[in-house]
Coordinates of C-alpha atoms and ligand atoms in Angstrom, one line a residue:
M1 CA -21.8 -45.8 74.0
S2 CA -18.3 -44.3 74.0
N3 CA -16.1 -42.1 71.9
A4 CA -19.2 -40.3 70.6
I5 CA -19.1 -36.9 69.0
L6 CA -21.6 -34.1 69.8
I7 CA -22.4 -31.3 67.4
T8 CA -24.1 -28.2 68.8
G9 CA -25.9 -25.9 66.3
S10 CA -26.1 -28.9 63.9
N11 CA -29.1 -27.4 62.0
G12 CA -27.0 -24.5 60.8
Q13 CA -25.3 -23.9 57.4
L14 CA -22.1 -25.8 58.5
G15 CA -23.7 -28.2 60.9
T16 CA -26.1 -29.8 58.5
V17 CA -23.1 -30.8 56.3
L18 CA -20.7 -31.5 59.1
R19 CA -23.0 -33.9 60.8
T20 CA -23.4 -36.1 57.7
S21 CA -19.6 -35.9 57.0
L22 CA -18.9 -37.1 60.5
Q23 CA -21.5 -39.9 60.2
Q24 CA -19.8 -41.1 57.0
K25 CA -16.4 -41.0 58.7
Y26 CA -17.1 -42.4 62.1
G27 CA -20.5 -44.2 61.8
K28 CA -24.0 -43.0 62.5
D29 CA -24.0 -44.4 66.0
K30 CA -21.0 -42.2 67.0
V31 CA -22.5 -38.8 66.0
I32 CA -25.0 -37.0 68.2
A33 CA -26.5 -33.9 66.4
S34 CA -28.1 -31.3 68.5
D35 CA -29.8 -27.9 68.1
L36 CA -32.5 -25.7 69.7
R37 CA -35.2 -27.2 67.5
P38 CA -35.7 -30.7 66.1
S39 CA -34.4 -31.6 62.6
P40 CA -37.3 -33.7 61.2
N41 CA -35.6 -35.1 58.1
Y42 CA -32.2 -35.8 59.8
D43 CA -31.3 -39.5 59.6
G44 CA -29.3 -40.0 62.8
I45 CA -29.2 -39.5 66.6
F46 CA -30.6 -36.1 67.5
E47 CA -31.1 -34.2 70.8
T48 CA -32.8 -30.9 71.2
L49 CA -30.3 -28.8 73.2
D50 CA -29.9 -25.2 74.2
A51 CA -26.1 -25.0 74.4
T52 CA -26.3 -22.3 77.1
N53 CA -28.0 -24.9 79.5
E54 CA -25.2 -26.4 81.6
E55 CA -27.3 -29.2 83.1
D56 CA -28.7 -30.4 79.7
L57 CA -25.3 -30.3 78.1
A58 CA -23.7 -32.3 80.9
T59 CA -26.6 -34.8 80.7
I60 CA -26.0 -35.4 77.0
I61 CA -22.2 -35.7 77.5
K62 CA -22.7 -38.4 80.1
K63 CA -25.6 -40.2 78.3
Y64 CA -23.6 -40.8 75.2
G65 CA -20.0 -40.8 76.6
I66 CA -19.1 -37.8 74.4
K67 CA -15.4 -37.5 73.8
E68 CA -15.4 -34.7 71.1
I69 CA -17.6 -31.6 70.7
Y70 CA -18.0 -29.5 67.5
H71 CA -19.5 -26.4 68.9
L72 CA -21.2 -24.6 66.0
A73 CA -24.1 -22.9 67.9
A74 CA -23.8 -19.1 67.5
I75 CA -25.6 -16.0 66.3
L76 CA -23.8 -14.7 63.2
S77 CA -22.6 -11.2 62.3
A78 CA -25.6 -9.6 60.6
N79 CA -28.2 -11.0 63.1
G80 CA -25.8 -10.2 65.9
E81 CA -25.9 -6.4 65.1
K82 CA -29.7 -6.4 65.6
N83 CA -29.2 -7.2 69.3
P84 CA -25.4 -7.0 70.2
L85 CA -25.8 -7.9 73.9
A86 CA -28.0 -10.9 73.2
S87 CA -25.5 -12.0 70.6
W88 CA -22.6 -11.7 73.1
N89 CA -24.6 -13.5 75.8
V90 CA -25.6 -16.5 73.6
N91 CA -22.2 -16.8 71.8
M92 CA -20.1 -16.4 75.0
M93 CA -22.2 -18.3 77.5
A94 CA -22.7 -21.2 75.1
F95 CA -19.0 -21.6 74.5
L96 CA -18.0 -21.2 78.1
N97 CA -20.7 -23.8 79.0
V98 CA -19.1 -26.2 76.4
L99 CA -15.7 -25.6 77.8
E100 CA -16.7 -26.1 81.5
A101 CA -19.0 -29.1 80.8
S102 CA -16.1 -30.7 78.7
R103 CA -13.5 -30.1 81.4
L104 CA -15.7 -31.6 84.1
N105 CA -17.1 -34.6 82.2
G106 CA -14.0 -36.0 80.4
V107 CA -14.5 -34.6 76.9
E108 CA -11.1 -34.8 75.2
K109 CA -11.3 -32.6 72.1
I110 CA -13.3 -29.5 71.1
F111 CA -13.7 -27.7 67.8
Y112 CA -14.4 -24.0 68.1
P113 CA -15.4 -22.1 64.9
S114 CA -14.0 -18.6 64.9
S115 CA -14.2 -16.3 61.9
I116 CA -12.5 -13.6 59.9
A117 CA -14.9 -11.4 61.6
V118 CA -12.4 -11.2 64.5
F119 CA -10.3 -8.8 62.4
G120 CA -10.9 -5.1 62.7
E121 CA -9.3 -1.8 61.8
S122 CA -5.8 -2.9 62.9
A123 CA -5.8 -5.8 60.4
A124 CA -4.0 -5.6 57.0
L125 CA -6.6 -5.9 54.3
E126 CA -4.6 -8.2 52.2
N127 CA -3.1 -11.5 53.4
T128 CA -4.1 -10.7 57.0
P129 CA -1.5 -12.5 59.2
N130 CA -2.5 -15.1 61.8
D131 CA -1.0 -13.0 64.7
T132 CA -2.8 -9.8 63.9
F133 CA -4.1 -7.6 66.8
L134 CA -7.8 -8.3 67.0
D135 CA -10.0 -5.2 67.3
P136 CA -13.3 -6.5 65.8
L137 CA -16.2 -4.1 65.2
T138 CA -19.2 -6.4 65.4
A139 CA -20.7 -8.1 68.5
Y140 CA -20.2 -11.4 66.6
G141 CA -16.5 -10.6 66.0
I142 CA -16.0 -9.6 69.6
S143 CA -17.6 -12.8 70.9
K144 CA -15.6 -14.9 68.5
S145 CA -12.3 -13.2 69.4
A146 CA -13.1 -13.6 73.2
G147 CA -13.9 -17.2 72.5
E148 CA -10.4 -17.6 71.0
M149 CA -8.9 -16.3 74.2
W150 CA -11.0 -18.7 76.3
A151 CA -10.0 -21.6 74.0
N152 CA -6.3 -20.7 74.6
Y153 CA -6.9 -20.3 78.4
Y154 CA -8.6 -23.8 78.8
F155 CA -5.7 -25.4 76.8
H156 CA -3.0 -23.8 79.0
K157 CA -4.9 -24.1 82.3
Y158 CA -6.7 -27.4 82.0
D159 CA -4.8 -29.0 79.1
L160 CA -8.2 -29.2 77.2
D161 CA -7.5 -29.9 73.5
V162 CA -9.5 -27.1 72.0
R163 CA -8.8 -26.4 68.3
S164 CA -10.1 -23.6 66.1
L165 CA -10.4 -22.2 62.6
R166 CA -11.2 -18.6 61.5
Y167 CA -13.7 -19.5 58.8
P168 CA -14.1 -17.1 55.9
G169 CA -17.5 -16.9 54.3
V170 CA -18.7 -20.5 53.6
I171 CA -20.3 -21.3 50.3
G172 CA -22.3 -24.6 49.9
Y173 CA -25.2 -26.0 47.9
Q174 CA -26.4 -28.3 50.7
S175 CA -27.8 -25.7 53.1
I176 CA -29.0 -22.1 53.3
P177 CA -26.9 -19.8 55.6
G178 CA -28.7 -17.6 58.2
G179 CA -27.9 -14.2 59.4
G180 CA -24.4 -13.8 58.0
T181 CA -22.8 -11.0 56.0
T182 CA -21.4 -13.5 53.4
D183 CA -24.7 -15.1 52.8
Y184 CA -25.0 -13.3 49.4
A185 CA -22.4 -15.6 48.0
V186 CA -24.8 -18.6 48.4
E187 CA -28.0 -16.8 47.5
I188 CA -26.5 -15.6 44.2
Y189 CA -26.2 -19.1 42.9
H190 CA -29.8 -20.0 43.8
S191 CA -30.9 -16.9 41.8
A192 CA -28.7 -17.9 38.9
V193 CA -30.1 -21.5 38.5
K194 CA -33.6 -20.1 38.8
E195 CA -32.7 -17.6 36.1
E196 CA -33.7 -14.7 38.3
A197 CA -31.9 -11.4 38.6
F198 CA -30.0 -11.2 41.9
N199 CA -30.2 -8.3 44.4
C200 CA -26.8 -8.0 46.0
F201 CA -26.6 -6.4 49.5
L202 CA -22.9 -5.7 49.1
K203 CA -21.0 -3.3 46.8
E204 CA -19.8 -4.8 43.5
D205 CA -16.1 -4.5 44.5
E206 CA -16.4 -5.7 48.1
T207 CA -13.8 -8.5 48.1
L208 CA -14.2 -11.0 50.9
P209 CA -12.4 -14.2 51.9
M210 CA -14.6 -17.2 51.1
I211 CA -14.3 -21.0 51.1
F212 CA -16.2 -23.8 49.5
M213 CA -18.1 -26.0 51.9
E214 CA -16.2 -29.1 51.0
D215 CA -12.9 -27.3 51.7
A216 CA -14.3 -25.9 55.0
I217 CA -15.5 -29.4 56.2
R218 CA -12.2 -31.1 55.2
A219 CA -10.2 -28.4 56.9
T220 CA -12.2 -28.9 60.1
I221 CA -11.8 -32.7 60.1
E222 CA -8.1 -32.5 59.2
L223 CA -7.5 -30.0 62.0
M224 CA -9.3 -32.3 64.5
E225 CA -7.4 -35.4 63.3
A226 CA -4.0 -33.8 63.2
P227 CA -1.5 -35.1 65.9
R228 CA -1.8 -32.9 69.0
E229 CA 1.9 -31.7 68.8
K230 CA 1.3 -30.2 65.3
I231 CA -1.3 -27.8 66.7
K232 CA 0.9 -24.8 67.6
I233 CA -1.8 -22.1 67.6
R234 CA -4.4 -22.5 70.4
T235 CA -6.3 -19.3 69.7
S236 CA -7.4 -19.9 66.1
Y237 CA -5.9 -20.7 62.7
N238 CA -6.6 -18.5 59.7
L239 CA -8.2 -20.4 56.9
A240 CA -8.3 -19.3 53.3
G241 CA -10.2 -20.7 50.3
A242 CA -10.7 -18.1 47.5
S243 CA -11.3 -14.3 47.8
F244 CA -13.6 -12.6 45.4
S245 CA -16.1 -9.7 45.0
P246 CA -19.7 -9.8 44.0
K247 CA -18.7 -8.6 40.6
E248 CA -16.2 -11.4 40.2
V249 CA -18.6 -14.1 41.3
A250 CA -21.3 -12.7 39.0
A251 CA -18.8 -12.8 36.1
S252 CA -18.0 -16.5 36.8
I253 CA -21.7 -17.2 36.8
K254 CA -22.2 -15.3 33.5
E255 CA -19.7 -17.8 31.8
I256 CA -22.5 -20.4 32.4
Y257 CA -25.6 -18.1 32.4
P258 CA -24.7 -15.3 29.9
R259 CA -28.0 -13.5 30.6
F260 CA -27.5 -13.6 34.4
E261 CA -28.2 -10.2 36.0
I262 CA -27.0 -8.7 39.3
I263 CA -28.4 -5.5 40.9
Y264 CA -26.4 -3.9 43.6
A265 CA -28.4 -2.5 46.6
P266 CA -25.9 -2.3 49.6
D267 CA -27.6 -2.5 53.0
H268 CA -26.4 -2.6 56.6
R269 CA -24.3 -5.6 55.9
Q270 CA -22.0 -3.6 53.6
E271 CA -20.8 -1.7 56.7
I272 CA -19.8 -5.0 58.3
A273 CA -18.2 -6.4 55.2
A274 CA -16.2 -3.2 54.7
K275 CA -14.4 -3.7 58.0
W276 CA -13.3 -7.2 57.1
P277 CA -10.1 -8.2 55.2
N278 CA -10.1 -8.9 51.5
S279 CA -7.7 -11.9 51.8
I280 CA -6.2 -14.0 54.5
D281 CA -2.8 -15.5 55.1
D282 CA -3.3 -19.2 56.1
S283 CA 0.4 -20.2 55.9
A284 CA 0.4 -21.2 59.6
A285 CA -2.4 -23.8 58.9
R286 CA -0.5 -25.0 55.8
N287 CA 2.8 -25.3 57.7
D288 CA 1.6 -26.7 61.0
W289 CA -1.0 -29.4 59.8
G290 CA -0.8 -29.5 56.0
W291 CA -3.8 -27.5 55.0
Q292 CA -4.4 -26.9 51.3
A293 CA -7.5 -25.5 49.7
E294 CA -8.8 -27.3 46.6
Y295 CA -11.6 -25.0 45.3
D296 CA -11.0 -21.8 43.5
L297 CA -13.8 -19.5 42.3
K298 CA -14.2 -21.2 38.9
K299 CA -14.4 -24.7 40.4
M300 CA -16.7 -23.4 43.1
T301 CA -19.1 -21.9 40.6
A302 CA -19.1 -25.0 38.3
T303 CA -19.9 -27.2 41.3
M304 CA -22.5 -25.0 42.9
I305 CA -24.4 -24.7 39.6
E306 CA -24.1 -28.3 38.7
K307 CA -25.4 -29.4 42.2
L308 CA -28.1 -26.7 42.5
R309 CA -29.5 -27.6 39.0
R310 CA -30.4 -31.0 40.4
Ligands
LIG401 C1 -21.0 -14.3 58.8 N1 -20.8 -16.4 57.5 O1 -21.3 -13.8 57.7 C2 -20.4 -15.7 58.8 C3 -18.9 -15.6 58.7 C4 -16.9 -14.5 57.8 C5 -18.4 -14.5 57.8 O2 -18.4 -15.5 60.0 O3 -21.3 -13.8 59.8

């Protein structure tokens, strides 16, 4: 087989949707999904893989003639704070392993997911610029910003075509997020369609940058398919969808479920969210490779509820 695509962390919130999107685009026989544990109901080629294992990764790359890797395996922000050094080790060693194995085995293109978690106290809270000084305050954010530096290094030193997006909180109906600070924005819709009150672990006015899954997946594929010369930023591109607070998403749900109830009980994740921007400037992505979000909060809510009701 040749020109195959490998996805690490493919059982995650993004991975479970991306692997199907890539199958639809390139054919089932071109997509190798992988994760630490099997994915019983996945209809495609699957390999169990610990992305920090150099030998196993190299074996899979050679076995399938992998030419592109979407490296999604990571420990997210909230889980990362429970064990910061383990989070650093997994996130860093997995990505460095992917970079080295790719360089040594002829992989041509790599997608690296960064996050708005790379921004810290130096970042403007509104319309955070792409070239902001990064001083993240979570182990996850530190590992993601360091990963951006390594992506840039491998591009300049080895001419490895690594491309990256700083995802906001991703909202989708197809999968359940795990261990993130923005997970409330998915869970709230599940509560709404079950007509249950929702306990929100963030403050009502904690505005965060978010993006609908369809927009996030399309941005990822558009970035990877853009002509190489259009990619001018080799650390990571800011990506914006729609910014909103728990109060605003609850209000958009109440337009469909008037009796919907939300109870605010901020926990440790509020401290993480408070350090992140409220909105992101993604003009570099729009100017360089034509990015344009399609889902605002109203369309996101309508779609989430329509799909989850099924
Ligand atoms: C998290 N969903 O909450 C991820 C994302 C911007 C947030 O990186 O950790």
